[in-house]
Structure formats: C-alpha cells, structure tokens
GROMACS .gro file of C-alpha atoms in nm:
model
  204
    1MET     CA    1   4.547   4.531   3.688
    2ARG     CA    2   4.388   4.331   3.400
    3THR     CA    3   4.516   4.361   3.048
    4GLU     CA    4   4.290   4.446   2.753
    5ALA     CA    5   4.289   4.080   2.646
    6GLN     CA    6   4.183   3.969   2.995
    7LEU     CA    7   3.903   4.227   3.001
    8CYS     CA    8   3.772   4.092   2.670
    9GLU     CA    9   3.765   3.736   2.808
   10VAL     CA   10   3.496   3.822   3.066
   11PRO     CA   11   3.207   3.902   2.828
   12ARG     CA   12   3.319   3.619   2.596
   13ALA     CA   13   3.297   3.364   2.879
   14GLN     CA   14   2.959   3.498   2.980
   15ALA     CA   15   2.836   3.471   2.622
   16LEU     CA   16   2.953   3.109   2.601
   17ASP     CA   17   2.775   3.027   2.926
   18GLN     CA   18   2.456   3.184   2.794
   19TRP     CA   19   2.474   2.988   2.469
   20ARG     CA   20   2.546   2.668   2.661
   21SER     CA   21   2.242   2.723   2.883
   22PHE     CA   22   2.028   2.796   2.576
   23ALA     CA   23   2.147   2.478   2.400
   24ILE     CA   24   2.070   2.266   2.709
   25ALA     CA   25   1.721   2.416   2.733
   26CYS     CA   26   1.655   2.344   2.365
   27TYR     CA   27   1.773   1.984   2.404
   28LYS     CA   28   1.548   1.927   2.706
   29HIS     CA   29   1.251   2.075   2.517
   30ALA     CA   30   1.319   1.853   2.216
   31SER     CA   31   1.352   1.548   2.443
   32VAL     CA   32   1.016   1.622   2.602
   33ASN     CA   33   0.856   1.642   2.256
   34ARG     CA   34   1.019   1.313   2.152
   35LYS     CA   35   0.860   1.143   2.450
   36GLY     CA   36   0.516   1.241   2.323
   37ALA     CA   37   0.465   1.552   2.524
   38ALA     CA   38   0.273   1.845   2.401
   39MET     CA   39   0.329   1.822   2.030
   40PRO     CA   40   0.424   1.546   1.781
   41SER     CA   41   0.756   1.577   1.603
   42LEU     CA   42   0.776   1.712   1.250
   43LYS     CA   43   0.891   1.370   1.127
   44LYS     CA   44   0.587   1.203   1.280
   45GLN     CA   45   0.352   1.459   1.123
   46ILE     CA   46   0.508   1.408   0.778
   47VAL     CA   47   0.492   1.026   0.801
   48SER     CA   48   0.132   1.040   0.925
   49ALA     CA   49   0.013   1.265   0.642
   50GLU     CA   50   0.194   1.077   0.364
   51LEU     CA   51   0.109   0.725   0.485
   52LYS     CA   52  -0.261   0.800   0.536
   53ASP     CA   53  -0.278   0.968   0.194
   54ILE     CA   54  -0.128   0.661   0.024
   55LEU     CA   55  -0.364   0.418   0.199
   56GLN     CA   56  -0.664   0.637   0.125
   57HIS     CA   57  -0.597   0.673  -0.248
   58SER     CA   58  -0.459   0.326  -0.325
   59GLN     CA   59  -0.674   0.029  -0.423
   60LEU     CA   60  -0.379  -0.195  -0.343
   61ALA     CA   61  -0.126  -0.157  -0.058
   62VAL     CA   62   0.088  -0.454   0.044
   63LEU     CA   63   0.353  -0.452   0.316
   64TYR     CA   64   0.671  -0.655   0.275
   65HIS     CA   65   0.954  -0.743   0.511
   66TYR     CA   66   1.287  -0.690   0.334
   67ASN     CA   67   1.632  -0.821   0.414
   68ASP     CA   68   1.959  -0.664   0.298
   69LEU     CA   69   1.867  -0.552  -0.052
   70SER     CA   70   2.149  -0.375  -0.234
   71VAL     CA   71   2.106  -0.045  -0.417
   72GLN     CA   72   2.106  -0.232  -0.748
   73GLU     CA   73   1.836  -0.473  -0.622
   74TRP     CA   74   1.619  -0.182  -0.507
   75ASP     CA   75   1.658  -0.011  -0.844
   76SER     CA   76   1.570  -0.332  -1.029
   77LEU     CA   77   1.264  -0.387  -0.809
   78ARG     CA   78   1.141  -0.030  -0.862
   79LEU     CA   79   1.180  -0.072  -1.237
   80LYS     CA   80   0.986  -0.401  -1.247
   81LEU     CA   81   0.706  -0.270  -1.027
   82GLY     CA   82   0.691   0.061  -1.209
   83ALA     CA   83   0.621  -0.123  -1.534
   84LYS     CA   84   0.305  -0.259  -1.365
   85GLY     CA   85   0.197   0.081  -1.230
   86VAL     CA   86   0.316  -0.002  -0.878
   87LYS     CA   87   0.525   0.216  -0.646
   88LEU     CA   88   0.712   0.145  -0.323
   89LYS     CA   89   0.817   0.350  -0.022
   90ILE     CA   90   0.988   0.274   0.307
   91PHE     CA   91   0.832   0.416   0.623
   92PRO     CA   92   0.976   0.393   0.976
   93SER     CA   93   0.792   0.099   1.133
   94LYS     CA   94   0.747   0.229   1.489
   95VAL     CA   95   0.625   0.570   1.377
   96SER     CA   96   0.391   0.414   1.118
   97ALA     CA   97   0.233   0.181   1.372
   98LYS     CA   98   0.174   0.475   1.608
   99VAL     CA   99   0.022   0.714   1.354
  100LEU     CA  100  -0.221   0.448   1.227
  101LYS     CA  101  -0.339   0.358   1.575
  102GLY     CA  102  -0.698   0.467   1.628
  103THR     CA  103  -0.766   0.502   1.254
  104LYS     CA  104  -0.950   0.267   1.017
  105TYR     CA  105  -0.605   0.143   0.910
  106GLU     CA  106  -0.507   0.034   1.262
  107ASN     CA  107  -0.491  -0.335   1.166
  108MET     CA  108  -0.254  -0.244   0.885
  109GLY     CA  109  -0.040  -0.055   1.136
  110SER     CA  110   0.015  -0.372   1.338
  111LEU     CA  111   0.202  -0.518   1.039
  112PHE     CA  112   0.476  -0.253   1.058
  113THR     CA  113   0.744  -0.449   1.243
  114GLY     CA  114   1.113  -0.445   1.160
  115PRO     CA  115   1.246  -0.340   0.819
  116SER     CA  116   0.940  -0.314   0.596
  117VAL     CA  117   0.848  -0.153   0.265
  118LEU     CA  118   0.502  -0.050   0.147
  119VAL     CA  119   0.416  -0.140  -0.213
  120PHE     CA  120   0.107   0.034  -0.349
  121SER     CA  121  -0.095   0.114  -0.661
  122GLU     CA  122  -0.406   0.306  -0.760
  123SER     CA  123  -0.522  -0.008  -0.946
  124PRO     CA  124  -0.591  -0.353  -0.794
  125VAL     CA  125  -0.304  -0.521  -0.982
  126LEU     CA  126  -0.241  -0.786  -0.716
  127SER     CA  127  -0.158  -1.069  -0.957
  128ASP     CA  128   0.106  -0.858  -1.134
  129LEU     CA  129   0.253  -0.749  -0.801
  130LEU     CA  130   0.284  -1.102  -0.661
  131THR     CA  131   0.425  -1.230  -0.989
  132VAL     CA  132   0.708  -0.975  -0.964
  133THR     CA  133   0.782  -1.016  -0.594
  134LYS     CA  134   0.763  -1.396  -0.577
  135GLY     CA  135   1.098  -1.406  -0.751
  136GLU     CA  136   1.255  -1.184  -0.485
  137LYS     CA  137   1.396  -1.410  -0.211
  138LYS     CA  138   1.476  -1.113   0.014
  139LEU     CA  139   1.111  -1.004   0.031
  140MET     CA  140   0.835  -1.161   0.241
  141VAL     CA  141   0.467  -1.060   0.232
  142LEU     CA  142   0.332  -0.946   0.570
  143GLY     CA  143  -0.022  -0.863   0.454
  144GLY     CA  144  -0.204  -0.587   0.275
  145LEU     CA  145  -0.511  -0.387   0.184
  146LEU     CA  146  -0.703  -0.464  -0.133
  147GLU     CA  147  -0.992  -0.228  -0.205
  148ASN     CA  148  -0.999  -0.129   0.167
  149GLN     CA  149  -1.011  -0.490   0.289
  150LEU     CA  150  -0.723  -0.632   0.496
  151PHE     CA  151  -0.578  -0.965   0.378
  152THR     CA  152  -0.324  -1.204   0.526
  153PRO     CA  153  -0.044  -1.332   0.299
  154LYS     CA  154  -0.243  -1.652   0.240
  155GLY     CA  155  -0.556  -1.449   0.170
  156LEU     CA  156  -0.377  -1.240  -0.090
  157ASP     CA  157  -0.250  -1.552  -0.265
  158SER     CA  158  -0.597  -1.711  -0.261
  159TYR     CA  159  -0.751  -1.392  -0.402
  160THR     CA  160  -0.536  -1.415  -0.714
  161LYS     CA  161  -0.674  -1.764  -0.786
  162LEU     CA  162  -1.033  -1.642  -0.801
  163PRO     CA  163  -1.182  -1.597  -1.151
  164SER     CA  164  -1.171  -1.243  -1.280
  165LEU     CA  165  -1.479  -1.022  -1.276
  166GLU     CA  166  -1.504  -1.038  -1.654
  167ALA     CA  167  -1.486  -1.420  -1.655
  168THR     CA  168  -1.752  -1.440  -1.384
  169ARG     CA  169  -1.976  -1.199  -1.577
  170GLN     CA  170  -1.945  -1.405  -1.898
  171GLU     CA  171  -2.026  -1.726  -1.710
  172LEU     CA  172  -2.334  -1.565  -1.555
  173VAL     CA  173  -2.453  -1.437  -1.891
  174GLY     CA  174  -2.409  -1.786  -2.036
  175ILE     CA  175  -2.617  -1.940  -1.759
  176LEU     CA  176  -2.895  -1.684  -1.794
  177SER     CA  177  -2.904  -1.695  -2.172
  178HIS     CA  178  -2.911  -2.077  -2.197
  179PRO     CA  179  -3.289  -2.116  -2.135
  180GLN     CA  180  -3.358  -1.845  -2.392
  181THR     CA  181  -3.134  -2.021  -2.644
  182ALA     CA  182  -3.313  -2.354  -2.584
  183LEU     CA  183  -3.655  -2.192  -2.616
  184SER     CA  184  -3.553  -2.014  -2.936
  185SER     CA  185  -3.430  -2.344  -3.088
  186LEU     CA  186  -3.753  -2.518  -2.988
  187LEU     CA  187  -3.972  -2.247  -3.145
  188GLN     CA  188  -3.770  -2.249  -3.466
  189SER     CA  189  -3.794  -2.629  -3.482
  190SER     CA  190  -4.170  -2.624  -3.422
  191ALA     CA  191  -4.225  -2.355  -3.687
  192ALA     CA  192  -4.028  -2.557  -3.943
  193ARG     CA  193  -4.225  -2.873  -3.862
  194LEU     CA  194  -4.557  -2.686  -3.889
  195SER     CA  195  -4.456  -2.535  -4.224
  196HIS     CA  196  -4.363  -2.880  -4.357
  197MET     CA  197  -4.698  -3.023  -4.249
  198LEU     CA  198  -4.892  -2.739  -4.419
  199ASN     CA  199  -4.700  -2.795  -4.742
  200GLN     CA  200  -4.789  -3.164  -4.737
  201ILE     CA  201  -5.157  -3.086  -4.680
  202SER     CA  202  -5.167  -2.837  -4.968
  203LYS     CA  203  -5.016  -3.093  -5.204
  204ASN     CA  204  -5.279  -3.349  -5.113
   0.00000   0.00000   0.00000
C-alpha cells in the first residue's frame, strides 16, 4: 500500500512531464520562427523599424567598422560627435543586412559586415564627422548615405573637398555681375568725357 507521500508524487511527476512537454514545444516553435518561418522575430522587427527610420530622416548616415573600443573610448567618441550634432548606434550586422534587402537602402545593407556602427545626423555635416573620426585609429569608413546618395569611402572624402554651396553661389554671382560692372564703368566714363567736352565748348 502506498504512503501519502508516494501518492502525492504521482500528480507531481505528471505535472513535471506536462511542463517539460510544453517547454519543448515552445522551443521548437521559437526555433522555427528563428529560421524565418511564419513570422519575423521581435528583435528583427525592432531593428527594421529603427534602422529604416534613421535612414529616412537623416541627411547623413555613415557606416564604420570598429575594433575593440573601450567604454571610455566610446564615451569620448559620443561626446565629440554629439558636439557636432551627430549620433551613433550599433545594429546587428546580419539582421540589418536582411531587413534592408529589397528596400531603397539595399546597397547600404550590403555594407553591414562584421562589427559596425552607424553614425548619423539630420544635417549634412560630413566634413565635421570625418574630422572627428579620422583621429580614431580603431574606426574605418565602410561607406555611407549623403542626402540619399550612396558614397564609397573615397567618394565621401572627395565630397568634402568640393567648394561649399555658398562659395559656389558667390563665384557664380561674381561671374554674372562682371559684364554689368564693366558696362556700368564704361557708361560712367563716357558720361564724364561727354560732360568735359560740353564744358570746353561752352567756354569757347
């Protein structure tokens, strides 16, 4: 005859078996989802929404490969970039490449390889950004978007050497106003010469 303790062990064992079966079923379901089954994972949905939002609302987004930065180095970098109105965020590379596939940012997605950090700003402050990061030996430019146009590292560097929009505008105004300036000087000179001639005639 079973004791009271032995009788209690029967439902307890059954309950453990039920919980074990439930846990295994949950794990299999989660594994199926991780393999890209019916529904993307919550992590993938969050990365997709945040990454696309940043690229859509940023005039500047540059991707860097980073190598063993310490906490202090990250803090220093954030402080320097923040002073220029620039932010940074690390996204998982594999997930980022997948969520950008098939979008207008697909070429940007191909740059997400290995440990990478996205540096972005709502203003096209590329010169300020490169000035700050060129001194960081543990960072390497992979490429980036500037006003929705994809640039290689060399292209980004070349872009900073172009004259600014304001300088180009002033040069254009100077070119266009030069003929007017010459004509104005000629008319003033002719009027002065004519006035001198009339004065001489009146005296005679």
